[in-house]
Amino acid sequence: MYEISSDENEFEDWFIESLKIYSNIHEYQLEHPTRVIEWTGEKNVCVAGYNLSKNEILELLLPLKLFADDNQGLCAERDFKVVHGGFTDGSIHCLKHIPGTRCVVTNDGSSSKLQVWDVGGDDCDVIKKTGDIHLKTASLDKGVKIDSPLTGNASVLHGSQVNDIQLTELTSGTPLYTLGTDIPDVLSSLRFVSGSVFLACSVNGDVYVGDTRSPSYLQKSPAGGREGNHWCMGVRADSSLPEPSSCSVARLSSSCQAVVSDLRNLKSPVCQAQLNVQRKTTSDEFLIVTWAPALDNCLAVSGFDGMVQIYNTASWRPELMEFQPIFIHRGHMMSDAHFDTSSSVVTTHVWHPSRPWTVLSAAGDGSVHVWDWVDNTTASSKSLA
Amino acid sequence: MPEIKVTPLGAGQDVGRSCILVSIGGKNIMLDCGMHMGYNDDRRFPDFSYITQQGRLTEFLDCVIISHFHLDHCGALPYMSEMVGYDGPIYMTHPTKAICPILLEDFRKITVDKKGETNFFTSQMIKDCMKKVIPLNLHQTVQVDDELEIKAYYAGHVLGAAMVQIKVGSESVVYTGDYNMTPDRHLGAAWIDKCRPDILISESTYATTIRDSKRCRERDFLKKVHETVERGGKVLIPVFALGRAQELCILLETFWERMNMKAPIYFSTGLTEKANHYYKLFITWTNQKIRKTFVQRNMFEFKHIKAFDRSYIDNPGPMVVFATPGMLHAGLSLQIFRKWAGNEKNMIIMPGYCVQGTIGHKILNGQKKLELENRQTLEVKLQVEYMSFSAHADAKGIMQLIRMAEPRNMLLVHGEAKKMEFLKDKIEQEFSINCFMPANGETSTVATNPSVPVDISLNLLKREMALGGPLPDPKKPRTMHGTLIMKDNCVSSLIFFSDFGCPWLEHQLRFTCRVQLQDAHSDSDTHIRIYTHLKSVLKGYTIQHLPDGTVMVESIVIKVSSSPEEPNTKVLLLSWSYQDEDLGSFLSTLLKKGLPAALSSM
């Protein structure tokens, strides 16, 4: 027998463990890494490169085997299909799909220009740029955050700071709404919770609530002196309701604290936790927190290292305590070729909109994983069989 | 301009069969000769009428090259060589030559014996076809004839799979067949040198996919086996030969060791014989300086895997069995299947494609009730799993291969052009080369810039040196004039003249050209009109009108004639020597435009 290094042992351990902890897992290697994964359909996602110069935008079809459910055995199709592709001259830091259209909007993270793209239909596989939107932003070198209303005409909400948040109509470029305020705080997240109500999270942790129907409306909930230089936000709204009656807001800090609040009372958090994370990277640019759309109290965080961690907030308390994740995805750290566990950082992750346990994650080495994790903690968990 | 023509045979959008015609430097080559597995009638054969409407193909083809033993690449070979008719050389690698006839015979048996089809090749035809095969070694240049040479490169994918370089003079084409760029456990990855072919021909089928990792496929396999064994079930894995199966064996063995599993794993004895045969082919094939990136181990020393005996079929408890044949169409694997199909705790894992008509094909299509020969029905209650382990290149792999070979042009077959525009753009942008995507039955013509190798005769050299004077300076090239004679896009000879004033000019070269004119005048009048016309156009040249009517411009002779049947059609015969080539060409172009109507006669 030949000598096995400890790295290989770690990989083998994870490989064996993966038989039990995932019901499905697929791993892909893109030519260039992505920091965006955006749903453009039930089975389609868009990814894009973030090199300084030329990059590709790709629309990928997820493996059919994943969706075969009862007939999974008879479907051998495990690969991604590149259904549409295009080229960009710059980096892509932010990519948003406009619901009800075949349109996506992108920003390069260092300028105030938005690019508008037509992803394309059946007759052509090229993603074409249809135009630019030049924004009047307060800061010219920071990237712009983007979101799109859940209903209504094609429009895009954007901003780099609180005082330049604006809603622009897509086809004409006409501003439909401007937030009237002079707060210069830099934005980290922007999220609609209905057709007109949105939340904006600034880098220092303050959350603002705005309504595109009334430009003067703005409600601020400070972070309240909690630890951390950089905060981001994840929002779980029940998009089936026209007005969000309840909406969970999670804020994540660069010092690995998570704070959960309810939209109806943002000032007093419901619960919080110190997450069990050993930071591997000093950069905050990939920090992201998301709620599982089809599970209760399920939160995912990534951007500290090469892992995606999933927490159940039901057991969290109002006072700060340390909690363990209920699931950790380590796949991005387990590199086949080099067993290099140190460098790869997860750049982004998303949940499938309706399949409860399906998550997609991407890392700095170009890997993209699609996984169905097994929740071993609750009684109603999916079993292996 | 010299050019290379590539035509994928087939119709419309159908993929699933490879047969590509290449015309290069006057030679015609057929690349692969696959069967379309989705059709039951003649559409499954390639349409050879493109080559010739009727009759044998021998005189139209210089050679046939088969890339590997999969039926969609070689399945129609005996039909082509024995039923349509071809007696020329067929090239393939040694392992392909060994394995092809086995697969073809299996395929023939299923199609004729089981499905009762009639228009199909016979066992004897397979044998006769294989007699025409000339085996290839890797990286060895083979002269098909004086001008055509071919060379095989390692493609990975399956045992014996090759990418082929075809070369005539300085023009060349590389055809990839099926290949993979990520190494797998026992076959490694494709490799080619920077041979810079004029065209790199590849399948587009996988060009728009991004492959799931090997370890996830393996994980799925282990998970399914483990689950079945844990619940007390039996797992049947029908395999063709110990090739891909060997990888699965290594995988299971490692897993069994690690998890301390007790259930027995067997492989059938029929498999051992085939495995020995396969192993010998494998060793000689991969000994040819392939990159040693894959696991090297003895294929038969397994701790946990034992030989199977028929009597074990009824043993209680869990077990895993590898058995032949791979498509469940006969033999041991079918026998085991019949015994185990009725129990839902059991599982069958199909690791590859199954031909229509086989039980494998039926259960992969979800059929739950099977009719057997003895009119009995078999209920399929066991779990059916279709897992593909075949190694293919994907979008990234194609780019890697282009980087390796550095072709001047790229050509992708079997794709819908409108669904491949992004890939085409990508290739064109990254490598600044053209990317062609002919539809089936459509020809792509690629212009080439061949260099013409030039020799110099010893006599000419000697005479040059006899002229005396200082030795020529290698930094100062001397221009020499010569004439290149080409026929059918081939260089047939090159004749050299030295520069002016050379006393030993031996060759005389005259060009003649015929120009037709519509002119109602008499021959002699036409002569005069030509003379007048040229005198006004060509000032400063010596133009004569000879007594017999002939017009001469410098040394160029122009003579008019017409036939009695067509007095209004004049034929101008122009003739000039090599030295007046420029003027001669000019005159012929000028006169082709006709004579001006109003010409004052002198």
Short mmCIF file of C-alpha atoms in Angstrom, two decimals, chain A residues 9 11-16 18-31 54 56-58 60 65 72-87 122-126 331-332 334-336 369 384-385, chain B residues 205-220 222-224 226-227 230-231 251 254-255 258-259 363-368 384-388 394-396 399 403 417-423 425-427 429-430:
data_model
loop_
_atom_site.label_atom_id
_atom_site.label_comp_id
_atom_site.label_asym_id
_atom_site.label_seq_id
_atom_site.Cartn_x
_atom_site.Cartn_y
_atom_site.Cartn_z
CA ASN A 9 -7.44 11.19 4.08
CA PHE A 11 -10.85 14.01 1.10
CA GLU A 12 -11.67 10.34 1.50
CA ASP A 13 -13.45 11.03 4.76
CA TRP A 14 -15.55 13.68 3.14
CA PHE A 15 -16.23 11.49 0.14
CA ILE A 16 -17.49 8.63 2.30
CA SER A 18 -21.05 12.54 1.37
CA LEU A 19 -22.93 9.33 0.68
CA LYS A 20 -25.02 9.98 3.75
CA ILE A 21 -25.21 13.74 4.01
CA TYR A 22 -26.27 14.55 0.45
CA SER A 23 -29.15 12.94 -1.39
CA ASN A 24 -27.71 14.39 -4.60
CA ILE A 25 -24.57 16.27 -5.42
CA HIS A 26 -23.14 17.51 -8.70
CA GLU A 27 -19.86 19.32 -9.15
CA TYR A 28 -18.79 21.38 -12.14
CA GLN A 29 -15.74 23.29 -13.16
CA LEU A 30 -16.24 26.50 -15.10
CA GLU A 31 -13.35 27.89 -17.13
CA LYS A 54 -13.21 40.21 -21.00
CA GLU A 56 -18.45 35.40 -20.39
CA ILE A 57 -22.06 35.33 -19.23
CA LEU A 58 -23.58 31.87 -19.40
CA LEU A 60 -26.93 27.02 -17.75
CA LYS A 65 -31.42 14.02 -13.35
CA GLN A 72 -34.19 9.49 -11.33
CA GLY A 73 -32.78 6.03 -11.92
CA LEU A 74 -33.60 6.06 -15.60
CA CYS A 75 -32.16 9.47 -16.27
CA ALA A 76 -28.40 9.44 -16.76
CA GLU A 77 -28.14 13.13 -17.60
CA ARG A 78 -25.85 14.68 -15.00
CA ASP A 79 -24.26 17.54 -16.90
CA PHE A 80 -24.90 21.25 -17.16
CA LYS A 81 -25.97 22.38 -20.56
CA VAL A 82 -24.80 25.79 -21.76
CA VAL A 83 -27.99 27.05 -23.36
CA HIS A 84 -26.98 30.64 -23.94
CA GLY A 85 -23.69 32.51 -23.78
CA GLY A 86 -22.37 36.01 -24.35
CA PHE A 87 -19.34 38.19 -23.86
CA ASP A 122 -34.86 29.13 -28.71
CA ASP A 123 -33.73 30.55 -32.00
CA CYS A 124 -30.32 31.79 -30.99
CA ASP A 125 -27.87 30.91 -28.28
CA VAL A 126 -26.11 34.24 -27.97
CA GLY A 331 -17.13 20.33 -1.29
CA HIS A 332 -15.31 23.46 -2.48
CA MET A 334 -12.03 19.23 -1.39
CA SER A 335 -10.15 19.83 -4.58
CA ASP A 336 -9.41 16.60 -6.42
CA HIS A 369 -21.79 22.77 -7.02
CA LEU A 384 -31.38 8.19 2.49
CA ALA A 385 -33.61 5.57 0.89
CA THR B 205 -22.36 17.13 -29.39
CA TYR B 206 -20.64 17.75 -26.09
CA ALA B 207 -19.34 21.19 -26.90
CA THR B 208 -22.14 22.90 -25.05
CA THR B 209 -22.06 20.79 -21.92
CA ILE B 210 -20.15 21.18 -18.69
CA ARG B 211 -19.49 17.71 -17.30
CA ASP B 212 -20.37 16.67 -13.78
CA SER B 213 -17.24 15.55 -11.97
CA LYS B 214 -16.08 11.98 -12.04
CA ARG B 215 -16.16 11.78 -8.25
CA CYS B 216 -19.86 12.68 -8.17
CA ARG B 217 -20.66 9.94 -10.65
CA GLU B 218 -18.62 7.51 -8.58
CA ARG B 219 -20.30 8.69 -5.42
CA ASP B 220 -23.70 8.05 -6.92
CA LEU B 222 -21.32 3.70 -4.50
CA LYS B 223 -24.35 5.18 -2.80
CA LYS B 224 -26.74 3.07 -4.87
CA HIS B 226 -24.40 0.59 -0.63
CA GLU B 227 -28.11 1.30 -0.15
CA GLU B 230 -27.66 -2.49 3.30
CA ARG B 231 -31.28 -3.49 2.76
CA LEU B 251 -13.89 1.75 -6.69
CA THR B 254 -11.60 0.61 -2.02
CA PHE B 255 -15.02 1.33 -0.57
CA ARG B 258 -12.82 1.44 3.96
CA MET B 259 -16.31 0.64 5.18
CA ILE B 363 -35.79 -1.63 -19.02
CA LEU B 364 -33.91 1.62 -19.51
CA ASN B 365 -37.04 2.89 -21.21
CA GLY B 366 -39.02 2.11 -18.11
CA GLN B 367 -40.64 -1.10 -19.27
CA LYS B 368 -41.97 -3.01 -16.26
CA VAL B 384 -33.15 0.18 -12.50
CA GLU B 385 -30.28 2.67 -12.55
CA TYR B 386 -28.74 4.11 -15.70
CA MET B 387 -25.31 5.53 -15.05
CA SER B 388 -23.05 6.89 -17.71
CA ASP B 394 -16.92 19.14 -22.96
CA ALA B 395 -16.86 22.84 -23.76
CA LYS B 396 -13.70 23.35 -21.77
CA MET B 399 -10.79 24.73 -25.98
CA ARG B 403 -4.76 25.12 -27.59
CA ALA B 417 -25.59 26.08 -36.24
CA LYS B 418 -28.02 28.39 -34.46
CA LYS B 419 -27.47 26.58 -31.19
CA MET B 420 -23.70 26.80 -31.54
CA GLU B 421 -23.18 30.43 -32.35
CA PHE B 422 -21.80 31.25 -28.92
CA LEU B 423 -19.19 28.50 -29.16
CA ASP B 425 -17.81 33.20 -31.42
CA LYS B 426 -15.79 31.98 -28.49
CA ILE B 427 -13.41 29.97 -30.66
CA GLN B 429 -12.40 35.33 -30.52
CA GLU B 430 -9.97 33.38 -28.44
#
